[in-house]
Coordinates of C-alpha atoms in Angstrom, one line a residue:
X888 CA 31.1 50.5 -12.2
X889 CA 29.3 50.3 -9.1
X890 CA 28.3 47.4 -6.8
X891 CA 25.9 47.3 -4.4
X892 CA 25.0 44.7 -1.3
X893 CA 25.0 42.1 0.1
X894 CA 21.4 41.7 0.3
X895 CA 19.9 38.7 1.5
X896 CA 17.5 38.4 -1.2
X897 CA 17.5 39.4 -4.3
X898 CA 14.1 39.1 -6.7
X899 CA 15.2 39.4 -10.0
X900 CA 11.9 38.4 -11.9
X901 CA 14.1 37.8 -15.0
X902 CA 12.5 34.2 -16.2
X903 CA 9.3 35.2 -15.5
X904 CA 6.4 35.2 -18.3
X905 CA 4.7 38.0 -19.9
X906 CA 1.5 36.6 -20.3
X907 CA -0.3 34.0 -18.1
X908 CA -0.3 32.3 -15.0
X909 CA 3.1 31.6 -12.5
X910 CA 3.9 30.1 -9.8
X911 CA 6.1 30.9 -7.1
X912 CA 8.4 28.4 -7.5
X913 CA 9.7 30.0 -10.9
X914 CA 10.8 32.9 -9.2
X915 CA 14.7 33.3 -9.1
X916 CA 16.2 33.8 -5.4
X917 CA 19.7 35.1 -5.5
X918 CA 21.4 34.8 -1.7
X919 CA 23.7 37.2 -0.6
X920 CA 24.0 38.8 -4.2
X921 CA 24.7 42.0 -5.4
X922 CA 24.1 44.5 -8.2
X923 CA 26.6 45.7 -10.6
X924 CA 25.8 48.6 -12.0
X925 CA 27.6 50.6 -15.1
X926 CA 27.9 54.4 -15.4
X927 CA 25.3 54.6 -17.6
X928 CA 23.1 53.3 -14.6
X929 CA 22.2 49.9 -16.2
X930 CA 22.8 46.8 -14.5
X931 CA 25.7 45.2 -15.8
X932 CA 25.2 41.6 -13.8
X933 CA 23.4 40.5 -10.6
X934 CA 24.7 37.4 -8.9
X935 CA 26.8 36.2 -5.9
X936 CA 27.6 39.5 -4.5
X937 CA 31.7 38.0 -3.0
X938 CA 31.9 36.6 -6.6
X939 CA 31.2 40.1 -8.5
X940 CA 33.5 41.9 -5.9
X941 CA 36.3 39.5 -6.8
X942 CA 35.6 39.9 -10.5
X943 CA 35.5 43.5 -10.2
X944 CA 38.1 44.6 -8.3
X945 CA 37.8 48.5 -9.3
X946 CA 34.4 48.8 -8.6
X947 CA 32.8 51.2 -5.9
X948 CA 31.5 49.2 -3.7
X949 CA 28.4 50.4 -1.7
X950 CA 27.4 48.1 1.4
X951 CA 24.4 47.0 2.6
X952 CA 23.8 47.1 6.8
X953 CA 21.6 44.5 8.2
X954 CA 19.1 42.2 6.4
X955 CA 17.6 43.5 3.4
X956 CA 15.7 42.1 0.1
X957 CA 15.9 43.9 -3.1
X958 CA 13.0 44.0 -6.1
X959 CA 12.6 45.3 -9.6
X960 CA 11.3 48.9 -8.9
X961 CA 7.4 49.2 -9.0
X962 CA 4.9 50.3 -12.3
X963 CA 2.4 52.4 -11.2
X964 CA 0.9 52.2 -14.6
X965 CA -2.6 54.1 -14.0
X966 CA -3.2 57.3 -12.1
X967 CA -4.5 60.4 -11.7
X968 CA -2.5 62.1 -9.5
X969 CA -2.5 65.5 -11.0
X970 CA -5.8 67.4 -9.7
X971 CA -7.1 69.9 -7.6
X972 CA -9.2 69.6 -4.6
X973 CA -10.9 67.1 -2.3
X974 CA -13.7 64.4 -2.9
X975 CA -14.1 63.2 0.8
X976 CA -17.6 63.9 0.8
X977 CA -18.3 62.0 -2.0
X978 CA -16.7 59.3 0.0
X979 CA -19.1 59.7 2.7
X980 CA -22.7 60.2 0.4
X981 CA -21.8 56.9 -1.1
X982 CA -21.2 54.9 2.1
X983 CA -24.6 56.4 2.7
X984 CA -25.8 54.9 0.2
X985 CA -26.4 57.6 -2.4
X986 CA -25.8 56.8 -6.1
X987 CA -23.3 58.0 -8.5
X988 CA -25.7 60.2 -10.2
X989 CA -27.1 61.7 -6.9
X990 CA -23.6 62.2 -6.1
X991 CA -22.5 64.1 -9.5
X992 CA -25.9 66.2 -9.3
X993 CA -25.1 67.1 -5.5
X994 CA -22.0 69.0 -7.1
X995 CA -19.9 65.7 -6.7
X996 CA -18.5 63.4 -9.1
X997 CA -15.7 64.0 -12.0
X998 CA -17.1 67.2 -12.7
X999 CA -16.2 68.4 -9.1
X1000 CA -12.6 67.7 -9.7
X1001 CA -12.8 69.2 -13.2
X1002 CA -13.5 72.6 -11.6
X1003 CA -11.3 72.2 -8.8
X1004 CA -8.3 72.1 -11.2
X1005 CA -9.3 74.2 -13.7
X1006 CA -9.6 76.8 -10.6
X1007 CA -6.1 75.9 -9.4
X1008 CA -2.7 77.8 -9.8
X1009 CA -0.1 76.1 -11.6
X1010 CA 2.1 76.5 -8.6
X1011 CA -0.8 74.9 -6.5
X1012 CA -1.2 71.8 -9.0
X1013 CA 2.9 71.3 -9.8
X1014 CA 3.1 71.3 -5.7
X1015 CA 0.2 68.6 -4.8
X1016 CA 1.6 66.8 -8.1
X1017 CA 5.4 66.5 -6.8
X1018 CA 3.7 65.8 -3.1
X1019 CA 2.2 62.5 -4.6
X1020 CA 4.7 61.4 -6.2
X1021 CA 7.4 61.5 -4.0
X1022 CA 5.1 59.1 -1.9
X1023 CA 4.8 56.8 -5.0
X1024 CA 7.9 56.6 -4.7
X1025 CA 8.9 55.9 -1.1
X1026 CA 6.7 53.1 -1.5
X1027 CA 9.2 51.5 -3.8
X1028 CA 7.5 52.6 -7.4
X1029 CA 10.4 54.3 -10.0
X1030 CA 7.5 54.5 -13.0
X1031 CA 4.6 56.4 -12.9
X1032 CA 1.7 56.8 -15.7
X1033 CA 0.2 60.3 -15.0
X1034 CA -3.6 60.9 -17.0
X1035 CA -5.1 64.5 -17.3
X1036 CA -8.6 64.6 -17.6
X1037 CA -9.7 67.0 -15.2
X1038 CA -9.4 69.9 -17.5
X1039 CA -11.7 69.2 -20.2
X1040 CA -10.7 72.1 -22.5
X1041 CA -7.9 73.0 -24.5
X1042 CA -6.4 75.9 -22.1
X1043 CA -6.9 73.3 -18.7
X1044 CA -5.9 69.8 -20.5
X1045 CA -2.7 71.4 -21.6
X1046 CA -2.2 73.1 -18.1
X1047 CA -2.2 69.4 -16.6
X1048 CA 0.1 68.0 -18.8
X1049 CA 3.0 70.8 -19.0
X1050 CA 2.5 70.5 -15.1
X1051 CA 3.3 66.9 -15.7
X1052 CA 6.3 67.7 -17.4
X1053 CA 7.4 70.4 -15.5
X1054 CA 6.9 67.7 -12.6
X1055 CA 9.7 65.4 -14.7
X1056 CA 12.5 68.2 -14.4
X1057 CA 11.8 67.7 -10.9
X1058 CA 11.5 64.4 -10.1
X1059 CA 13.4 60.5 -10.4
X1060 CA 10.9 59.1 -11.3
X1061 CA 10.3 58.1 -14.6
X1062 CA 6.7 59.7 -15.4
X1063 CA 4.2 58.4 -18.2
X1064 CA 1.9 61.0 -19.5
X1065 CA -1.3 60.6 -21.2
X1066 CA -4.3 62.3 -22.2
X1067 CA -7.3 61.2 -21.0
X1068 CA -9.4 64.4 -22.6
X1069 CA -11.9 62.1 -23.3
X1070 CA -13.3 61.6 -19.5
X1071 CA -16.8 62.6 -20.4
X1072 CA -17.7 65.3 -21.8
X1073 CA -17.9 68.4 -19.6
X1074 CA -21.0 70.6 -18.8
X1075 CA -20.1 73.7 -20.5
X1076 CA -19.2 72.0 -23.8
X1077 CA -22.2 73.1 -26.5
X1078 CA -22.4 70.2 -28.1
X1079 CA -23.0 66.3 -28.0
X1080 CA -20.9 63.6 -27.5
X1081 CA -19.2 63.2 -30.9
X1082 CA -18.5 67.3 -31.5
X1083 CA -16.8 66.8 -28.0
X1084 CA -14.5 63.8 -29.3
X1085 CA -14.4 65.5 -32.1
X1086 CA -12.8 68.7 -30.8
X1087 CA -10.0 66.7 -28.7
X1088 CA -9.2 65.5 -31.9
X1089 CA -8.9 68.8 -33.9
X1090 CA -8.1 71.0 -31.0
X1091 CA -6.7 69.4 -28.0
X1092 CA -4.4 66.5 -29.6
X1093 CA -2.4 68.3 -32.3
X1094 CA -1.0 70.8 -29.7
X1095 CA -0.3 67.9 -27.2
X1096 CA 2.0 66.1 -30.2
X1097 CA 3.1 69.9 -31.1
X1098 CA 4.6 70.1 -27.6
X1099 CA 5.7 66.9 -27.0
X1100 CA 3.4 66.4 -23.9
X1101 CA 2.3 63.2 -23.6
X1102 CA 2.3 59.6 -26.5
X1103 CA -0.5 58.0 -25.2
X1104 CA -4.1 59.1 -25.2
X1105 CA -6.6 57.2 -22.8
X1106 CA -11.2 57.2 -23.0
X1107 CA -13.4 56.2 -20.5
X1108 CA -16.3 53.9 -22.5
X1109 CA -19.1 53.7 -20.1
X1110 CA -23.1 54.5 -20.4
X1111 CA -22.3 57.8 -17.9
X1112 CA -19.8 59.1 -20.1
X1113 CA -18.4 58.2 -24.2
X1114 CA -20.4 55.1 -26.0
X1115 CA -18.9 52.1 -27.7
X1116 CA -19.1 52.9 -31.1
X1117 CA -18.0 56.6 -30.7
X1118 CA -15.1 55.6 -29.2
X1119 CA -14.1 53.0 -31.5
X1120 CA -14.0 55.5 -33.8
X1121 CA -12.4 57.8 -31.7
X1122 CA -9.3 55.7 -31.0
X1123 CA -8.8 54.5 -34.2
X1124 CA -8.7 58.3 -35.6
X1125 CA -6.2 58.9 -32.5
X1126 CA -3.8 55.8 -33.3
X1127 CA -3.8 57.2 -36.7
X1128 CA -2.4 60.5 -35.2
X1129 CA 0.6 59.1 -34.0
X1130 CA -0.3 57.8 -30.5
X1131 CA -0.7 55.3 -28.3
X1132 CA -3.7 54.1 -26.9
X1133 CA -5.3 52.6 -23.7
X1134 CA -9.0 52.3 -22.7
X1135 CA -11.2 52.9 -19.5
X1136 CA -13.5 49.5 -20.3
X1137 CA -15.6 47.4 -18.2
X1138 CA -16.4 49.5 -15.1
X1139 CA -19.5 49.1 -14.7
X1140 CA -21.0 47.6 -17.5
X1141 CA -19.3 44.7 -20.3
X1142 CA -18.0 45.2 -24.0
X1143 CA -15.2 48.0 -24.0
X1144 CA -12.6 45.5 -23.3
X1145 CA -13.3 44.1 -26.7
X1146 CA -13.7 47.4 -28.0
X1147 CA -9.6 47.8 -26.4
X1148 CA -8.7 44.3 -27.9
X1149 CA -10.3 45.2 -31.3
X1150 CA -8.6 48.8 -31.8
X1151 CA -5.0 47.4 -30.6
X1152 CA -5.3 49.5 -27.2
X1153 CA -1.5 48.9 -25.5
X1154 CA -4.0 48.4 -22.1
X1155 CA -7.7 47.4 -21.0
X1156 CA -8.0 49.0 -17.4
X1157 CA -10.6 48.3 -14.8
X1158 CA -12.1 44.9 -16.0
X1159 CA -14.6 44.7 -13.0
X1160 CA -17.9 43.8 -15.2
X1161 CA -15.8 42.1 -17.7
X1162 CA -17.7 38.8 -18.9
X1163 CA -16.4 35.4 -19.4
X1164 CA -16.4 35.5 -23.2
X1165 CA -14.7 38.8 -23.2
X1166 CA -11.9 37.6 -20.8
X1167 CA -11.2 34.9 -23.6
X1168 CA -11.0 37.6 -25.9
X1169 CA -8.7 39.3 -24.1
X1170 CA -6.1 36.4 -22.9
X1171 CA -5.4 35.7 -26.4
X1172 CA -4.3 39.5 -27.3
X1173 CA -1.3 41.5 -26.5
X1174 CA -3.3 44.7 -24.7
X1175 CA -2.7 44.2 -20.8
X1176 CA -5.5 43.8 -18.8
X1177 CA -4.7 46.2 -15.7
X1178 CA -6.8 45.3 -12.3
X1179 CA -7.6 48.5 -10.5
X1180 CA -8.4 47.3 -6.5
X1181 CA -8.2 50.7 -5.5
X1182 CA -11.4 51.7 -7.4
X1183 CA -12.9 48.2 -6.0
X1184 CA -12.0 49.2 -2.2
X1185 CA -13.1 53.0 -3.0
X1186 CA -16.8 52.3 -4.6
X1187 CA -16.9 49.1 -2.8
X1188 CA -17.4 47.2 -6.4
X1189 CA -16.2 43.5 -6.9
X1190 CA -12.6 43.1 -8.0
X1191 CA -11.2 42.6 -11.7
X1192 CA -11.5 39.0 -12.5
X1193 CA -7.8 38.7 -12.6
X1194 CA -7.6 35.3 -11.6
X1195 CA -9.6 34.5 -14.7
X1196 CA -7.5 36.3 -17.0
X1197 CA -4.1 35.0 -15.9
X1198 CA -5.9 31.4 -15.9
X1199 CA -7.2 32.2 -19.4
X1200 CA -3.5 33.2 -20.0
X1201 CA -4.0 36.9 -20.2
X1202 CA -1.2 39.7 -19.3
X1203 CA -2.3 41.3 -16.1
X1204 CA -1.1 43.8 -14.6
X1205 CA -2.1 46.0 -11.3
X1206 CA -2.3 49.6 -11.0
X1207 CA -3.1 52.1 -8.3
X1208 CA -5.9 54.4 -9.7
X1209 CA -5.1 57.0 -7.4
X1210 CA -7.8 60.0 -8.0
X1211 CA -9.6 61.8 -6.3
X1212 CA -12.7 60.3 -6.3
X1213 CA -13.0 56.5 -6.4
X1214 CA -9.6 55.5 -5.5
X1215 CA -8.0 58.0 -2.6
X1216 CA -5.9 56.0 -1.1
X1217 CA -2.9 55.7 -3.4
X1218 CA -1.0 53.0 -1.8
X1219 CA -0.6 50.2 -4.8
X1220 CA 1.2 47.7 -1.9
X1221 CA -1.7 47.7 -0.1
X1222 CA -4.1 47.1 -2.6
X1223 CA -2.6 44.6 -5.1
X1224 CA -1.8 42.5 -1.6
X1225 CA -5.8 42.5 -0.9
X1226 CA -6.2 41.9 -4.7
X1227 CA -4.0 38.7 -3.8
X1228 CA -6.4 37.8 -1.4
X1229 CA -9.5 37.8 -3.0
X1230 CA -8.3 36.7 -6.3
X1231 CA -6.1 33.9 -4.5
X1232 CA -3.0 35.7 -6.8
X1233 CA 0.6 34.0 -5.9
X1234 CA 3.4 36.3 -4.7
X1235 CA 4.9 36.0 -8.3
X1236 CA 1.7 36.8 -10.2
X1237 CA 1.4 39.8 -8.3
X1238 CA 4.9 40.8 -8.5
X1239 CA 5.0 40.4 -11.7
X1240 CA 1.8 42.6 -12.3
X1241 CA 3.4 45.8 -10.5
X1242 CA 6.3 45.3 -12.5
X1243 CA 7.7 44.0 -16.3
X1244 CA 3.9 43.5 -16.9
X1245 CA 2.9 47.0 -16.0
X1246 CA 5.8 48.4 -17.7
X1247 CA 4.5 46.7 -21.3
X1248 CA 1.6 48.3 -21.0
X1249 CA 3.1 51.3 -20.9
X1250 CA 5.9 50.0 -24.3
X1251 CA 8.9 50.5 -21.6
X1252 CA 10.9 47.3 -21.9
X1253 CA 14.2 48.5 -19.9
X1254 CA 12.3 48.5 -16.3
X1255 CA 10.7 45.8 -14.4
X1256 CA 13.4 43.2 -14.0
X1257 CA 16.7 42.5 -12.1
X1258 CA 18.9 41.5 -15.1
X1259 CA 21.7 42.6 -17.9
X1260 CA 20.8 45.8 -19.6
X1261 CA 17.7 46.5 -17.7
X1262 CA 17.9 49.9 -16.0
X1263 CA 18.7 49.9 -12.1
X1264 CA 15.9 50.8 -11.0
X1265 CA 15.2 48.9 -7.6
X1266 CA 13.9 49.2 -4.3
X1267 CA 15.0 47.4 -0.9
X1268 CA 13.2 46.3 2.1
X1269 CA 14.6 45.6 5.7
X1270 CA 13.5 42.2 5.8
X1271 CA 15.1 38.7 5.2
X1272 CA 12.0 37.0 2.9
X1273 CA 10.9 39.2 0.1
X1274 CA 7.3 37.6 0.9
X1275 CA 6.6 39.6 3.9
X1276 CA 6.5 42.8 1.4
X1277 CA 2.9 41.4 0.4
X1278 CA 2.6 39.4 4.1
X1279 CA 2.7 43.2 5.6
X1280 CA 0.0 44.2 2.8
X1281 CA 1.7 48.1 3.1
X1282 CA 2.6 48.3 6.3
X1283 CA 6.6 47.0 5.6
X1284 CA 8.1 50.4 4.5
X1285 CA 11.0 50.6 1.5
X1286 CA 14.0 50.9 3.2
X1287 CA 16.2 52.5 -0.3
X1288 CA 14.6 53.3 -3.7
X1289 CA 16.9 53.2 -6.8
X1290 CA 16.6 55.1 -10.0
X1291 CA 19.4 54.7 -12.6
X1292 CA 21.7 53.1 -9.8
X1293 CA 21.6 56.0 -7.8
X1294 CA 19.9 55.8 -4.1
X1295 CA 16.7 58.5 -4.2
X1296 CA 15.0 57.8 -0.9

């Protein structure tokens, strides 16, 4: 057994609800507690941190200096982090005010990145991969979903994902793969829409299960890349191979989100054109609406209506986003503390979003809270209220990240 503490705080989220509004008053405070962690590197107890020392005499007891505050370890539940090359003057042409489609025929766009990492080295991709996510984690996040996408072929979409698990041997961090094949369909595919769906089904996707390489398989439903009913078809012939699904819906334009409810999709990510109707529809499922701000900040687009969907009694969670193209920056702190702002979220809502509700849209159920049987996955901050975390919207660093009880930054 191991003990860890005193700290000041200690968040443990462990009452919260899954679905729905909260307040901050239901969160649990623990004062000068500590962790008790087993060999197995679940947590055994968390509570009084003196009591647990006197209860557990034989326990290695690691002590915390100064004033610090621990939390659940952060869900990054939606990224893209595995890619090749550089979109900063997309970034530009559309602060200039050019459109997405002058953008993507300027040699911009998804399709950019798509021959950016088809044109990388392995060694190149695992590199810039294991670069991203050790800055995931030093801001606090133990979980990270990892899409490929930018491949677009049999040969390139595996690439990405036995990158992604050759990143796992190397990494902490628990990582969440899942193919996103079905990003739109690339340029040199001969063929429409449907033959394109049609050969991740038959070519791409029986390899992926045959090696294991990712349970979850991800399409973006929008006008610039699969339609509705296509990909209604699409995910329900996927979730009869075996996997888990999760949908790109609501960008830009209503309806996928229903698509997401109506196909049993684990997640409905993006939400920013979502209608009122739909957000009904939604609150009263179990797929987790995830709010991207990253993408909102990046194309300068309005903000999931998350305030909506927890009122309507929705599960919400908040991801990152991090690509290359509409959502560079990466930092999940920052942007689900400006998401608070906008959205007029409480602490606990947004807590609760990077964390236990992330993780269920992802089916983990042993992360995202501070309590028996839970792994110890945790990260501390040097402060004495846990509510500067969002106060500092970023700028508060994590002092120590845990994974399995064991310090990693």
């Amino acid at each position: 057994m191991k003990l860890i503490g005193p700290f000041k705080q200690i968040v443990t989220l462990a009452d919260l609800p899954l679905r729905g509004k909260i307040s901050d008053d239901q969160i649990d405070i623990i004062s000068d507690g500590g962790i008790l962690i087993d060999h197995h590197g679940l947590i055994n107890n968390v509570g009084d941190f003196k009591k647990l020392k006197n209860e557990n005499p034989d326990a290695e007891t690691i002590m915390i200096e100064g004033e610090q505050i621990a939390l659940p370890g952060f869900v990054d539940s939606h990224t893209h982090i595995c890619f090749g090359g550089n979109r900063a003057n997309d970034f530009a042409m559309r602060n200039a005010g050019k459109t997405y489609l002058e953008i993507a025929e300027s040699g911009g766009g998804i399709w950019s990145s798509v021959q950016h990492t088809r044109n990388a080295s392995e060694e190149e991709l695992l590199r810039t991969l294991l670069e991203r996510i050790q800055f995931l984690i030093s801001l606090g996040i133990t979980t990270i979903e990892i899409k490929s996408g930018y491949g677009l072929d049999v040969e390139n979409e595996l690439k990405m994902l036995r990158i992604i698990k050759k990143a796992q041997a190397q990494t902490s961090a628990k990582l969440v793969p899942t193919c996103l094949s079905a990003h739109l369909k690339p340029r040199d595919f001969e063929g429409n829409n449907q033959e394109y769906l049609e050969y991740i089904l038959t070519e791409i996707l029986p390899k992926v299960k045959e090696e294991n390489l990712a349970e979850r398989v991800d399409i973006f439903i929008e006008k610039s890349a699969f339609q509705p009913e296509e990909s209604k078809n699409f995910l329900l012939e996927t979730k009869d191979l075996g996997f888990d699904i999760t949908v790109h819906a609501d960008q830009f334009t209503p309806g996928s989100s229903r698509i997401a409810v109506e196909v049993g999709a684990k997640s409905a990510d993006h939400l920013e054109a979502t209608i009122d109707e739909d957000i009904e529809f939604i609150a009263k499922s179990d797929t987790v609406a995830t709010a991207l701000p990253g993408a909102s900040l990046g194309l300068g687009e309005k903000f999931t209506p998350a305030r909506k969907l927890l009122d309507a009694g929705a599960i919400v969670a908040i991801a990152s986003d991090w690509n290359p193209g509409s959502a560079p920056m990466g930092n999940l702190i920052t942007q689900a503390s400006i998401l608070a702002t906008f959205e007029k979220l409480t602490t606990a809502e947004v807590l609760a979003g990077m964390t236990f509700r992330a993780a269920y849209a992802l089916s983990l159920e042993n992360i995202g809270k501070l309590e028996p049987g839970k792994k110890a996955d945790f990260v501390t901050f040097k402060t004495d209220n846990f509510q500067n975390v969002l106060y500092n919207q970023g700028s508060l660093s994590a002092e120590n990240v845990y994974i399995n009880g064991n310090q990693i930054h």
